[in-house]
mmCIF file of C-alpha atoms and ligand atoms in Angstrom:
data_model
loop_
_atom_site.group_PDB
_atom_site.id
_atom_site.type_symbol
_atom_site.label_atom_id
_atom_site.label_comp_id
_atom_site.label_asym_id
_atom_site.label_seq_id
_atom_site.Cartn_x
_atom_site.Cartn_y
_atom_site.Cartn_z
ATOM 1 C CA MET A 26 -61.283 180.009 -89.579
ATOM 2 C CA THR A 27 -63.910 182.611 -90.361
ATOM 3 C CA ILE A 28 -67.332 182.635 -88.800
ATOM 4 C CA GLU A 29 -69.851 183.653 -91.436
ATOM 5 C CA ASP A 30 -73.381 184.830 -90.859
ATOM 6 C CA GLN A 31 -76.646 183.983 -92.586
ATOM 7 C CA VAL A 32 -75.405 181.009 -94.597
ATOM 8 C CA PRO A 33 -78.204 179.103 -96.427
ATOM 9 C CA LEU A 34 -78.362 175.537 -95.147
ATOM 10 C CA SER A 35 -80.471 174.295 -98.082
ATOM 11 C CA ARG A 36 -77.209 173.790 -99.982
ATOM 12 C CA PHE A 37 -75.990 171.419 -97.256
ATOM 13 C CA THR A 38 -79.011 169.108 -97.171
ATOM 14 C CA THR A 39 -79.820 166.369 -99.653
ATOM 15 C CA LEU A 40 -83.508 167.394 -99.661
ATOM 16 C CA GLY A 41 -82.404 170.929 -100.577
ATOM 17 C CA THR A 42 -84.666 172.724 -98.082
ATOM 18 C CA GLY A 43 -84.084 174.823 -94.961
ATOM 19 C CA GLY A 44 -83.304 178.435 -94.044
ATOM 20 C CA PRO A 45 -79.984 180.037 -93.090
ATOM 21 C CA ALA A 46 -77.647 179.387 -90.189
ATOM 22 C CA ARG A 47 -77.341 182.569 -88.117
ATOM 23 C CA TRP A 48 -73.641 181.674 -87.705
ATOM 24 C CA PHE A 49 -71.658 179.144 -89.721
ATOM 25 C CA ALA A 50 -68.059 177.885 -89.545
ATOM 26 C CA LYS A 51 -65.937 175.202 -91.172
ATOM 27 C CA PRO A 52 -63.310 174.101 -88.638
ATOM 28 C CA GLU A 53 -60.500 172.084 -90.215
ATOM 29 C CA THR A 54 -58.409 171.116 -87.179
ATOM 30 C CA ALA A 55 -59.072 170.082 -83.570
ATOM 31 C CA ASP A 56 -57.860 173.531 -82.445
ATOM 32 C CA GLU A 57 -60.246 175.330 -84.789
ATOM 33 C CA LEU A 58 -63.100 173.140 -83.575
ATOM 34 C CA ALA A 59 -62.258 173.986 -79.928
ATOM 35 C CA GLU A 60 -62.087 177.674 -80.897
ATOM 36 C CA ALA A 61 -65.525 177.541 -82.573
ATOM 37 C CA LEU A 62 -67.073 175.727 -79.588
ATOM 38 C CA GLU A 63 -65.586 178.313 -77.204
ATOM 39 C CA TRP A 64 -66.824 181.180 -79.404
ATOM 40 C CA ALA A 65 -70.373 179.777 -79.243
ATOM 41 C CA SER A 66 -70.175 179.044 -75.517
ATOM 42 C CA GLU A 67 -69.077 182.636 -74.717
ATOM 43 C CA ARG A 68 -72.166 183.884 -76.566
ATOM 44 C CA GLU A 69 -74.451 181.181 -75.141
ATOM 45 C CA LEU A 70 -75.275 179.987 -78.651
ATOM 46 C CA SER A 71 -76.496 176.513 -79.511
ATOM 47 C CA VAL A 72 -74.150 174.424 -81.670
ATOM 48 C CA ALA A 73 -75.175 171.944 -84.353
ATOM 49 C CA VAL A 74 -73.216 170.036 -86.983
ATOM 50 C CA VAL A 75 -74.192 169.267 -90.543
ATOM 51 C CA GLY A 76 -72.580 166.281 -92.179
ATOM 52 C CA LEU A 77 -73.796 165.630 -95.708
ATOM 53 C CA GLY A 78 -77.318 166.592 -94.619
ATOM 54 C CA SER A 79 -78.603 163.220 -95.753
ATOM 55 C CA ASN A 80 -80.927 162.646 -92.809
ATOM 56 C CA LEU A 81 -81.608 166.233 -91.921
ATOM 57 C CA LEU A 82 -84.658 168.480 -92.131
ATOM 58 C CA VAL A 83 -83.780 172.116 -91.376
ATOM 59 C CA ALA A 84 -86.461 174.633 -90.375
ATOM 60 C CA ASP A 85 -87.457 177.039 -93.162
ATOM 61 C CA GLN A 86 -86.823 179.900 -90.692
ATOM 62 C CA GLY A 87 -83.221 178.749 -90.293
ATOM 63 C CA VAL A 88 -81.140 178.001 -87.195
ATOM 64 C CA ASP A 89 -80.480 180.649 -84.564
ATOM 65 C CA GLY A 90 -77.078 179.373 -83.422
ATOM 66 C CA LEU A 91 -73.703 178.230 -84.702
ATOM 67 C CA VAL A 92 -73.744 175.518 -87.359
ATOM 68 C CA LEU A 93 -70.500 173.670 -88.052
ATOM 69 C CA LYS A 94 -69.366 171.730 -91.104
ATOM 70 C CA LEU A 95 -66.166 169.777 -90.483
ATOM 71 C CA GLY A 96 -63.447 169.960 -93.152
ATOM 72 C CA GLY A 97 -59.685 169.565 -93.615
ATOM 73 C CA GLU A 98 -58.069 167.226 -91.043
ATOM 74 C CA LEU A 99 -61.510 166.744 -89.509
ATOM 75 C CA ALA A 100 -62.657 165.142 -92.769
ATOM 76 C CA SER A 101 -59.540 163.114 -93.610
ATOM 77 C CA VAL A 102 -59.174 159.312 -93.679
ATOM 78 C CA GLU A 103 -56.095 157.208 -92.808
ATOM 79 C CA VAL A 104 -55.627 153.449 -92.762
ATOM 80 C CA GLU A 105 -53.085 151.844 -90.451
ATOM 81 C CA GLY A 106 -52.963 148.074 -90.161
ATOM 82 C CA GLU A 107 -56.572 146.981 -89.639
ATOM 83 C CA THR A 108 -57.654 150.332 -88.207
ATOM 84 C CA LEU A 109 -59.297 153.048 -90.252
ATOM 85 C CA GLN A 110 -59.172 156.472 -88.641
ATOM 86 C CA ALA A 111 -61.453 159.161 -90.035
ATOM 87 C CA GLY A 112 -62.469 162.715 -89.253
ATOM 88 C CA GLY A 113 -66.097 163.251 -88.301
ATOM 89 C CA GLY A 114 -66.639 165.130 -91.572
ATOM 90 C CA ALA A 115 -65.259 162.341 -93.786
ATOM 91 C CA PRO A 116 -67.834 160.873 -96.176
ATOM 92 C CA LEU A 117 -68.521 157.184 -95.463
ATOM 93 C CA ALA A 118 -68.034 156.610 -99.220
ATOM 94 C CA VAL A 119 -64.412 157.765 -98.903
ATOM 95 C CA CYS A 120 -63.916 155.496 -95.857
ATOM 96 C CA LEU A 121 -65.258 152.536 -97.840
ATOM 97 C CA HIS A 122 -63.022 153.411 -100.788
ATOM 98 C CA ARG A 123 -59.920 153.587 -98.556
ATOM 99 C CA ALA A 124 -60.841 150.367 -96.756
ATOM 100 C CA ARG A 125 -61.277 148.563 -100.059
ATOM 101 C CA ALA A 126 -57.933 149.895 -101.338
ATOM 102 C CA GLY A 127 -56.355 148.439 -98.178
ATOM 103 C CA SER A 128 -58.190 145.137 -98.680
ATOM 104 C CA LEU A 129 -60.160 145.651 -95.468
ATOM 105 C CA GLY A 130 -63.760 144.520 -95.119
ATOM 106 C CA GLY A 131 -66.491 145.540 -92.667
ATOM 107 C CA LEU A 132 -67.638 148.856 -94.122
ATOM 108 C CA GLU A 133 -69.378 147.443 -97.213
ATOM 109 C CA PHE A 134 -72.823 148.329 -95.790
ATOM 110 C CA ALA A 135 -71.772 151.998 -95.897
ATOM 111 C CA CYS A 136 -72.077 151.995 -99.714
ATOM 112 C CA ALA A 137 -75.812 152.489 -99.123
ATOM 113 C CA ILE A 138 -75.393 155.466 -96.783
ATOM 114 C CA PRO A 139 -74.663 158.879 -98.337
ATOM 115 C CA GLY A 140 -73.490 160.497 -95.086
ATOM 116 C CA THR A 141 -70.378 161.300 -93.056
ATOM 117 C CA VAL A 142 -68.656 159.468 -90.230
ATOM 118 C CA GLY A 143 -70.042 161.968 -87.667
ATOM 119 C CA GLY A 144 -73.598 161.659 -88.974
ATOM 120 C CA GLY A 145 -73.159 157.884 -89.123
ATOM 121 C CA VAL A 146 -72.111 157.724 -85.472
ATOM 122 C CA TRP A 147 -74.868 160.124 -84.371
ATOM 123 C CA MET A 148 -77.484 157.968 -86.161
ATOM 124 C CA ASN A 149 -75.761 154.598 -85.728
ATOM 125 C CA ALA A 150 -76.386 154.337 -89.449
ATOM 126 C CA GLY A 151 -76.738 150.886 -90.946
ATOM 127 C CA ALA A 152 -77.937 148.843 -93.890
ATOM 128 C CA TYR A 153 -78.048 145.248 -95.066
ATOM 129 C CA GLY A 154 -77.315 143.810 -91.627
ATOM 130 C CA GLY A 155 -74.313 146.059 -90.923
ATOM 131 C CA GLU A 156 -74.196 149.163 -88.729
ATOM 132 C CA ILE A 157 -71.671 151.645 -87.373
ATOM 133 C CA ALA A 158 -71.815 150.069 -83.892
ATOM 134 C CA GLY A 159 -70.532 146.808 -85.378
ATOM 135 C CA VAL A 160 -67.259 148.288 -86.663
ATOM 136 C CA LEU A 161 -66.658 151.359 -84.495
ATOM 137 C CA GLU A 162 -63.829 151.050 -81.996
ATOM 138 C CA ARG A 163 -64.177 154.536 -80.473
ATOM 139 C CA ALA A 164 -65.120 158.118 -81.330
ATOM 140 C CA LEU A 165 -63.553 161.389 -80.237
ATOM 141 C CA VAL A 166 -66.314 163.675 -78.971
ATOM 142 C CA SER A 167 -65.806 167.425 -78.434
ATOM 143 C CA ASP A 168 -68.053 169.919 -76.723
ATOM 144 C CA ALA A 169 -67.725 173.226 -74.884
ATOM 145 C CA THR A 170 -66.360 171.424 -71.800
ATOM 146 C CA GLY A 171 -63.592 169.462 -73.534
ATOM 147 C CA VAL A 172 -62.843 166.418 -75.591
ATOM 148 C CA GLY A 173 -62.694 162.666 -74.952
ATOM 149 C CA TRP A 174 -62.844 159.238 -76.603
ATOM 150 C CA GLN A 175 -66.037 157.202 -76.185
ATOM 151 C CA THR A 176 -66.685 153.530 -76.920
ATOM 152 C CA PRO A 177 -69.860 152.405 -78.755
ATOM 153 C CA ALA A 178 -71.360 151.469 -75.344
ATOM 154 C CA GLU A 179 -70.590 154.959 -73.971
ATOM 155 C CA LEU A 180 -72.081 156.501 -77.119
ATOM 156 C CA GLY A 181 -75.297 154.559 -76.431
ATOM 157 C CA LEU A 182 -75.568 153.268 -79.998
ATOM 158 C CA GLU A 183 -78.916 151.595 -80.699
ATOM 159 C CA TYR A 184 -81.161 151.216 -83.757
ATOM 160 C CA ARG A 185 -80.714 154.558 -85.583
ATOM 161 C CA ARG A 186 -79.779 156.491 -82.455
ATOM 162 C CA SER A 187 -77.005 157.412 -80.079
ATOM 163 C CA SER A 188 -77.102 159.129 -76.708
ATOM 164 C CA LEU A 189 -75.022 162.053 -77.994
ATOM 165 C CA LEU A 190 -76.510 165.435 -77.107
ATOM 166 C CA PRO A 191 -76.885 168.638 -79.133
ATOM 167 C CA GLY A 192 -73.585 170.524 -78.923
ATOM 168 C CA GLN A 193 -71.502 167.335 -78.892
ATOM 169 C CA VAL A 194 -69.383 166.962 -82.012
ATOM 170 C CA VAL A 195 -67.931 163.706 -83.329
ATOM 171 C CA ALA A 196 -64.496 164.997 -84.350
ATOM 172 C CA GLN A 197 -62.893 161.668 -85.203
ATOM 173 C CA ALA A 198 -63.618 157.944 -85.214
ATOM 174 C CA GLU A 199 -61.636 154.717 -85.337
ATOM 175 C CA PHE A 200 -63.002 151.628 -87.032
ATOM 176 C CA ARG A 201 -61.685 148.116 -86.533
ATOM 177 C CA LEU A 202 -61.848 146.284 -89.887
ATOM 178 C CA ARG A 203 -60.735 142.825 -91.042
ATOM 179 C CA PRO A 204 -58.754 141.610 -94.046
ATOM 180 C CA ARG A 205 -60.962 140.709 -97.009
ATOM 181 C CA PRO A 206 -60.065 140.209 -100.674
ATOM 182 C CA VAL A 207 -60.805 143.302 -102.765
ATOM 183 C CA GLU A 208 -62.831 141.298 -105.286
ATOM 184 C CA GLU A 209 -65.146 140.037 -102.520
ATOM 185 C CA ILE A 210 -65.634 143.572 -101.201
ATOM 186 C CA LYS A 211 -66.460 144.807 -104.722
ATOM 187 C CA ALA A 212 -68.954 141.987 -105.268
ATOM 188 C CA THR A 213 -70.763 142.652 -101.961
ATOM 189 C CA VAL A 214 -70.937 146.392 -102.692
ATOM 190 C CA ALA A 215 -72.259 145.799 -106.216
ATOM 191 C CA GLU A 216 -74.972 143.497 -104.847
ATOM 192 C CA MET A 217 -76.041 146.014 -102.184
ATOM 193 C CA GLN A 218 -76.079 148.894 -104.660
ATOM 194 C CA ALA A 219 -78.192 146.934 -107.145
ATOM 195 C CA ALA A 220 -80.688 146.021 -104.399
ATOM 196 C CA ARG A 221 -80.827 149.673 -103.343
ATOM 197 C CA LYS A 222 -81.383 150.953 -106.864
ATOM 198 C CA ALA A 223 -84.186 148.465 -107.422
ATOM 199 C CA ALA A 224 -86.121 149.513 -104.316
ATOM 200 C CA GLN A 225 -85.474 153.191 -103.595
ATOM 201 C CA PRO A 226 -85.694 156.576 -105.360
ATOM 202 C CA THR A 227 -81.901 156.921 -105.486
ATOM 203 C CA ASN A 228 -82.028 159.529 -108.285
ATOM 204 C CA LYS A 229 -84.289 161.960 -106.371
ATOM 205 C CA ARG A 230 -83.634 164.549 -103.670
ATOM 206 C CA THR A 231 -84.635 162.857 -100.403
ATOM 207 C CA PHE A 232 -83.286 162.527 -96.859
ATOM 208 C CA GLY A 233 -83.404 158.744 -96.710
ATOM 209 C CA SER A 234 -85.819 156.992 -94.370
ATOM 210 C CA VAL A 235 -88.431 159.317 -92.926
ATOM 211 C CA PHE A 236 -89.518 156.962 -90.117
ATOM 212 C CA LYS A 237 -87.788 154.177 -88.208
ATOM 213 C CA ASN A 238 -89.168 150.723 -88.834
ATOM 214 C CA PRO A 239 -91.767 150.030 -86.123
ATOM 215 C CA ASP A 240 -91.982 146.870 -84.032
ATOM 216 C CA HIS A 241 -94.515 145.406 -86.468
ATOM 217 C CA GLU A 242 -94.611 142.807 -89.220
ATOM 218 C CA LEU A 243 -94.710 145.650 -91.788
ATOM 219 C CA SER A 244 -91.800 148.033 -92.332
ATOM 220 C CA ALA A 245 -92.598 151.761 -92.196
ATOM 221 C CA GLY A 246 -92.494 151.873 -96.017
ATOM 222 C CA ARG A 247 -94.905 148.950 -96.473
ATOM 223 C CA MET A 248 -97.245 150.367 -93.838
ATOM 224 C CA LEU A 249 -97.420 153.786 -95.522
ATOM 225 C CA GLU A 250 -97.849 152.123 -98.893
ATOM 226 C CA ALA A 251 -100.810 150.167 -97.455
ATOM 227 C CA CYS A 252 -102.222 153.521 -96.263
ATOM 228 C CA GLY A 253 -102.297 154.582 -99.928
ATOM 229 C CA LEU A 254 -99.644 157.244 -99.508
ATOM 230 C CA ARG A 255 -97.345 156.516 -102.446
ATOM 231 C CA GLY A 256 -97.185 159.673 -104.549
ATOM 232 C CA PHE A 257 -99.199 161.735 -102.002
ATOM 233 C CA ARG A 258 -98.163 165.355 -102.370
ATOM 234 C CA ILE A 259 -98.317 168.567 -100.369
ATOM 235 C CA GLY A 260 -96.912 171.623 -102.183
ATOM 236 C CA GLY A 261 -93.493 170.767 -103.612
ATOM 237 C CA ALA A 262 -92.942 167.739 -101.350
ATOM 238 C CA GLN A 263 -94.193 164.294 -102.205
ATOM 239 C CA ILE A 264 -94.120 160.824 -100.714
ATOM 240 C CA SER A 265 -92.040 158.851 -103.161
ATOM 241 C CA PRO A 266 -94.127 156.921 -105.694
ATOM 242 C CA ARG A 267 -91.310 154.348 -105.538
ATOM 243 C CA HIS A 268 -90.947 153.858 -101.753
ATOM 244 C CA ALA A 269 -93.430 155.299 -99.254
ATOM 245 C CA ASN A 270 -90.841 155.851 -96.476
ATOM 246 C CA PHE A 271 -89.082 158.504 -98.598
ATOM 247 C CA ILE A 272 -90.094 162.116 -99.170
ATOM 248 C CA GLU A 273 -88.934 163.702 -102.405
ATOM 249 C CA ASN A 274 -88.348 167.337 -103.188
ATOM 250 C CA ALA A 275 -90.514 167.201 -106.302
ATOM 251 C CA ASP A 276 -90.525 170.917 -107.052
ATOM 252 C CA GLY A 277 -89.232 173.706 -104.801
ATOM 253 C CA ALA A 278 -90.319 171.971 -101.598
ATOM 254 C CA ARG A 279 -90.152 173.636 -98.194
ATOM 255 C CA SER A 280 -89.381 171.818 -94.966
ATOM 256 C CA ALA A 281 -92.860 172.738 -93.660
ATOM 257 C CA GLU A 282 -94.368 170.724 -96.520
ATOM 258 C CA ALA A 283 -92.237 167.712 -95.648
ATOM 259 C CA ILE A 284 -93.416 168.032 -92.039
ATOM 260 C CA ALA A 285 -97.044 168.225 -93.228
ATOM 261 C CA LEU A 286 -96.554 164.957 -95.144
ATOM 262 C CA MET A 287 -94.997 163.356 -92.061
ATOM 263 C CA VAL A 288 -97.954 164.429 -89.904
ATOM 264 C CA GLU A 289 -100.410 162.938 -92.397
ATOM 265 C CA ALA A 290 -98.382 159.727 -92.657
ATOM 266 C CA ARG A 291 -98.243 159.297 -88.879
ATOM 267 C CA ARG A 292 -101.964 159.997 -88.531
ATOM 268 C CA ARG A 293 -102.857 157.384 -91.148
ATOM 269 C CA ALA A 294 -100.501 154.753 -89.693
ATOM 270 C CA LEU A 295 -102.076 155.341 -86.288
ATOM 271 C CA ASP A 296 -105.646 155.147 -87.655
ATOM 272 C CA GLU A 297 -105.079 152.073 -89.808
ATOM 273 C CA PHE A 298 -102.489 150.090 -87.859
ATOM 274 C CA GLY A 299 -102.555 151.562 -84.334
ATOM 275 C CA VAL A 300 -98.829 152.288 -84.728
ATOM 276 C CA GLU A 301 -97.233 155.582 -83.749
ATOM 277 C CA LEU A 302 -94.329 155.973 -86.166
ATOM 278 C CA GLU A 303 -91.152 157.544 -84.808
ATOM 279 C CA HIS A 304 -89.224 159.807 -87.148
ATOM 280 C CA GLU A 305 -85.697 158.818 -88.148
ATOM 281 C CA VAL A 306 -84.880 162.100 -89.913
ATOM 282 C CA GLN A 307 -83.238 164.615 -87.581
ATOM 283 C CA LEU A 308 -84.889 168.011 -87.169
ATOM 284 C CA LEU A 309 -82.796 171.166 -86.852
ATOM 285 C CA GLY A 310 -83.983 174.615 -85.792
ATOM 286 C CA PRO A 311 -87.517 175.638 -84.768
ATOM 287 C CA ILE A 312 -89.255 172.694 -86.416
ATOM 288 C CA ALA A 313 -91.203 169.904 -84.727
ATOM 289 C CA LEU A 314 -93.454 167.028 -85.569
ATOM 290 C CA PRO A 315 -96.859 167.423 -83.904
ATOM 291 C CA SER A 316 -98.404 164.306 -82.354
ATOM 292 C CA ALA A 317 -99.914 161.630 -84.601
ATOM 293 C CA GLU A 318 -103.487 162.701 -83.745
ATOM 294 C CA GLU A 319 -102.996 166.296 -84.893
ATOM 295 C CA ARG A 320 -103.603 167.495 -88.441
ATOM 296 C CA VAL A 321 -101.792 170.509 -89.845
HETATM 297 C C1 FAD B 426 -80.813 158.033 -100.563
HETATM 298 C C2 FAD B 426 -80.521 157.857 -99.104
HETATM 299 C C3 FAD B 426 -80.362 156.580 -98.581
HETATM 300 C C4 FAD B 426 -80.091 156.395 -97.222
HETATM 301 N N1 FAD B 426 -79.948 155.133 -96.743
HETATM 302 C C5 FAD B 426 -79.642 154.934 -95.453
HETATM 303 C C6 FAD B 426 -79.459 153.618 -94.927
HETATM 304 O O1 FAD B 426 -79.531 152.622 -95.629
HETATM 305 N N2 FAD B 426 -79.160 153.484 -93.620
HETATM 306 C C7 FAD B 426 -79.052 154.559 -92.786
HETATM 307 O O2 FAD B 426 -78.772 154.368 -91.594
HETATM 308 N N3 FAD B 426 -79.235 155.814 -93.252
HETATM 309 C C8 FAD B 426 -79.514 156.028 -94.553
HETATM 310 N N4 FAD B 426 -79.703 157.304 -95.019
HETATM 311 C C9 FAD B 426 -79.691 158.426 -94.069
HETATM 312 C C10 FAD B 426 -78.339 159.091 -93.835
HETATM 313 O O3 FAD B 426 -77.476 158.908 -94.950
HETATM 314 C C11 FAD B 426 -77.662 158.586 -92.554
HETATM 315 O O4 FAD B 426 -78.464 158.806 -91.409
HETATM 316 C C12 FAD B 426 -76.310 159.272 -92.328
HETATM 317 O O5 FAD B 426 -75.676 158.672 -91.235
HETATM 318 C C13 FAD B 426 -76.427 160.775 -92.050
HETATM 319 O O6 FAD B 426 -75.128 161.316 -92.139
HETATM 320 P P1 FAD B 426 -74.894 162.836 -92.513
HETATM 321 O O7 FAD B 426 -73.449 163.091 -92.439
HETATM 322 O O8 FAD B 426 -75.550 163.155 -93.806
HETATM 323 O O9 FAD B 426 -75.619 163.532 -91.316
HETATM 324 P P2 FAD B 426 -76.639 164.764 -91.383
HETATM 325 O O10 FAD B 426 -77.860 164.335 -92.113
HETATM 326 O O11 FAD B 426 -75.933 165.974 -91.837
HETATM 327 O O12 FAD B 426 -77.005 164.870 -89.848
HETATM 328 C C14 FAD B 426 -77.732 163.864 -89.179
HETATM 329 C C15 FAD B 426 -77.570 164.079 -87.668
HETATM 330 O O13 FAD B 426 -76.213 163.849 -87.323
HETATM 331 C C16 FAD B 426 -75.667 164.977 -86.679
HETATM 332 N N5 FAD B 426 -74.256 165.073 -87.060
HETATM 333 C C17 FAD B 426 -73.729 165.078 -88.302
HETATM 334 N N6 FAD B 426 -72.386 165.133 -88.232
HETATM 335 C C18 FAD B 426 -72.064 165.175 -86.931
HETATM 336 C C19 FAD B 426 -70.849 165.243 -86.208
HETATM 337 N N7 FAD B 426 -69.648 165.277 -86.804
HETATM 338 N N8 FAD B 426 -70.892 165.271 -84.851
HETATM 339 C C20 FAD B 426 -72.092 165.237 -84.199
HETATM 340 N N9 FAD B 426 -73.265 165.181 -84.831
HETATM 341 C C21 FAD B 426 -73.256 165.138 -86.179
HETATM 342 C C22 FAD B 426 -76.490 166.160 -87.191
HETATM 343 O O14 FAD B 426 -76.418 167.259 -86.310
HETATM 344 C C23 FAD B 426 -77.870 165.519 -87.253
HETATM 345 O O15 FAD B 426 -78.469 165.487 -85.983
HETATM 346 C C24 FAD B 426 -79.971 157.522 -96.374
HETATM 347 C C25 FAD B 426 -80.111 158.817 -96.904
HETATM 348 C C26 FAD B 426 -80.377 158.991 -98.264
HETATM 349 C C27 FAD B 426 -80.508 160.385 -98.792
#
């Protein structure tokens, strides 16, 4: 495994923004992952993982630490009986495909989520009434101090969050699925994908939901739409004209412009609805969302 320097992270995010990783490695086995974590620990470097970058906003200045992208064995998928075992770097789409081939249901909701198993566990990703916590049996978590299996309760999975900490890497996960006829799985997936296509800008560069849905009768998208933000643009970043809880890279956007849109959106939601929206997108590097009262 080579450790490269100054690798642009924009190519690893679905929004297509973000500066370089100071250090970057692609471990493919548990041993290589341990080696990379030890290498960073000896140099007192922070460690972060990118999955498919589908809920990630990386600072334009880049990330001054070691960024990992799991590959090889750490991105493979196996089905045994009713258990699906996957590396943290495995795309959820591949997991769904393998489950369907084995006539196993439970992961259909993942057709809506363009991320990896590791990112899915970190975010407790979910859609259409399903979520990772509902099918996850356990996850193998590695950090500089060692490696161990954790149950969903130990992972602290809640609505779009886990209690995992920076530097902890989901190396593997086991899902408990249930037998389901392939035709039924296909029909459910087709229905979910059609609903998704009808409501969201699926053909644009975005990072999925910007904000979590608040405890309010309106979803974050409806609230921002009511604030008149559909199509609102700052530089190359724009709030989707199709769905106001998405930010699109309309033309050479920078992460700072996406942050500026998020600040404006939070300020308007606070002014008009008294709601302080919490961001769902994960921020990496020296990048932060100022409070809802501040303008940029
Ligand atoms: C069009 C679109 C639609 C979407 N729809 C949904 C939806 O319906 N429901 C939903 O929940 N999400 C949705 N998302 C968001 C996103 O796909 C999920 O949050 C997904 O789980 C992120 O996975 P990822 O691999 O891309 O993670 P990344 O975006 O790469 O990373 C997200 C976070 O996970 C961490 N991470 C990634 N891999 C690991 C690992 N192996 N170990 C430890 N930490 C890790 C990262 O460090 C980061 O903090 C959507 C995104 C897009 C672009």
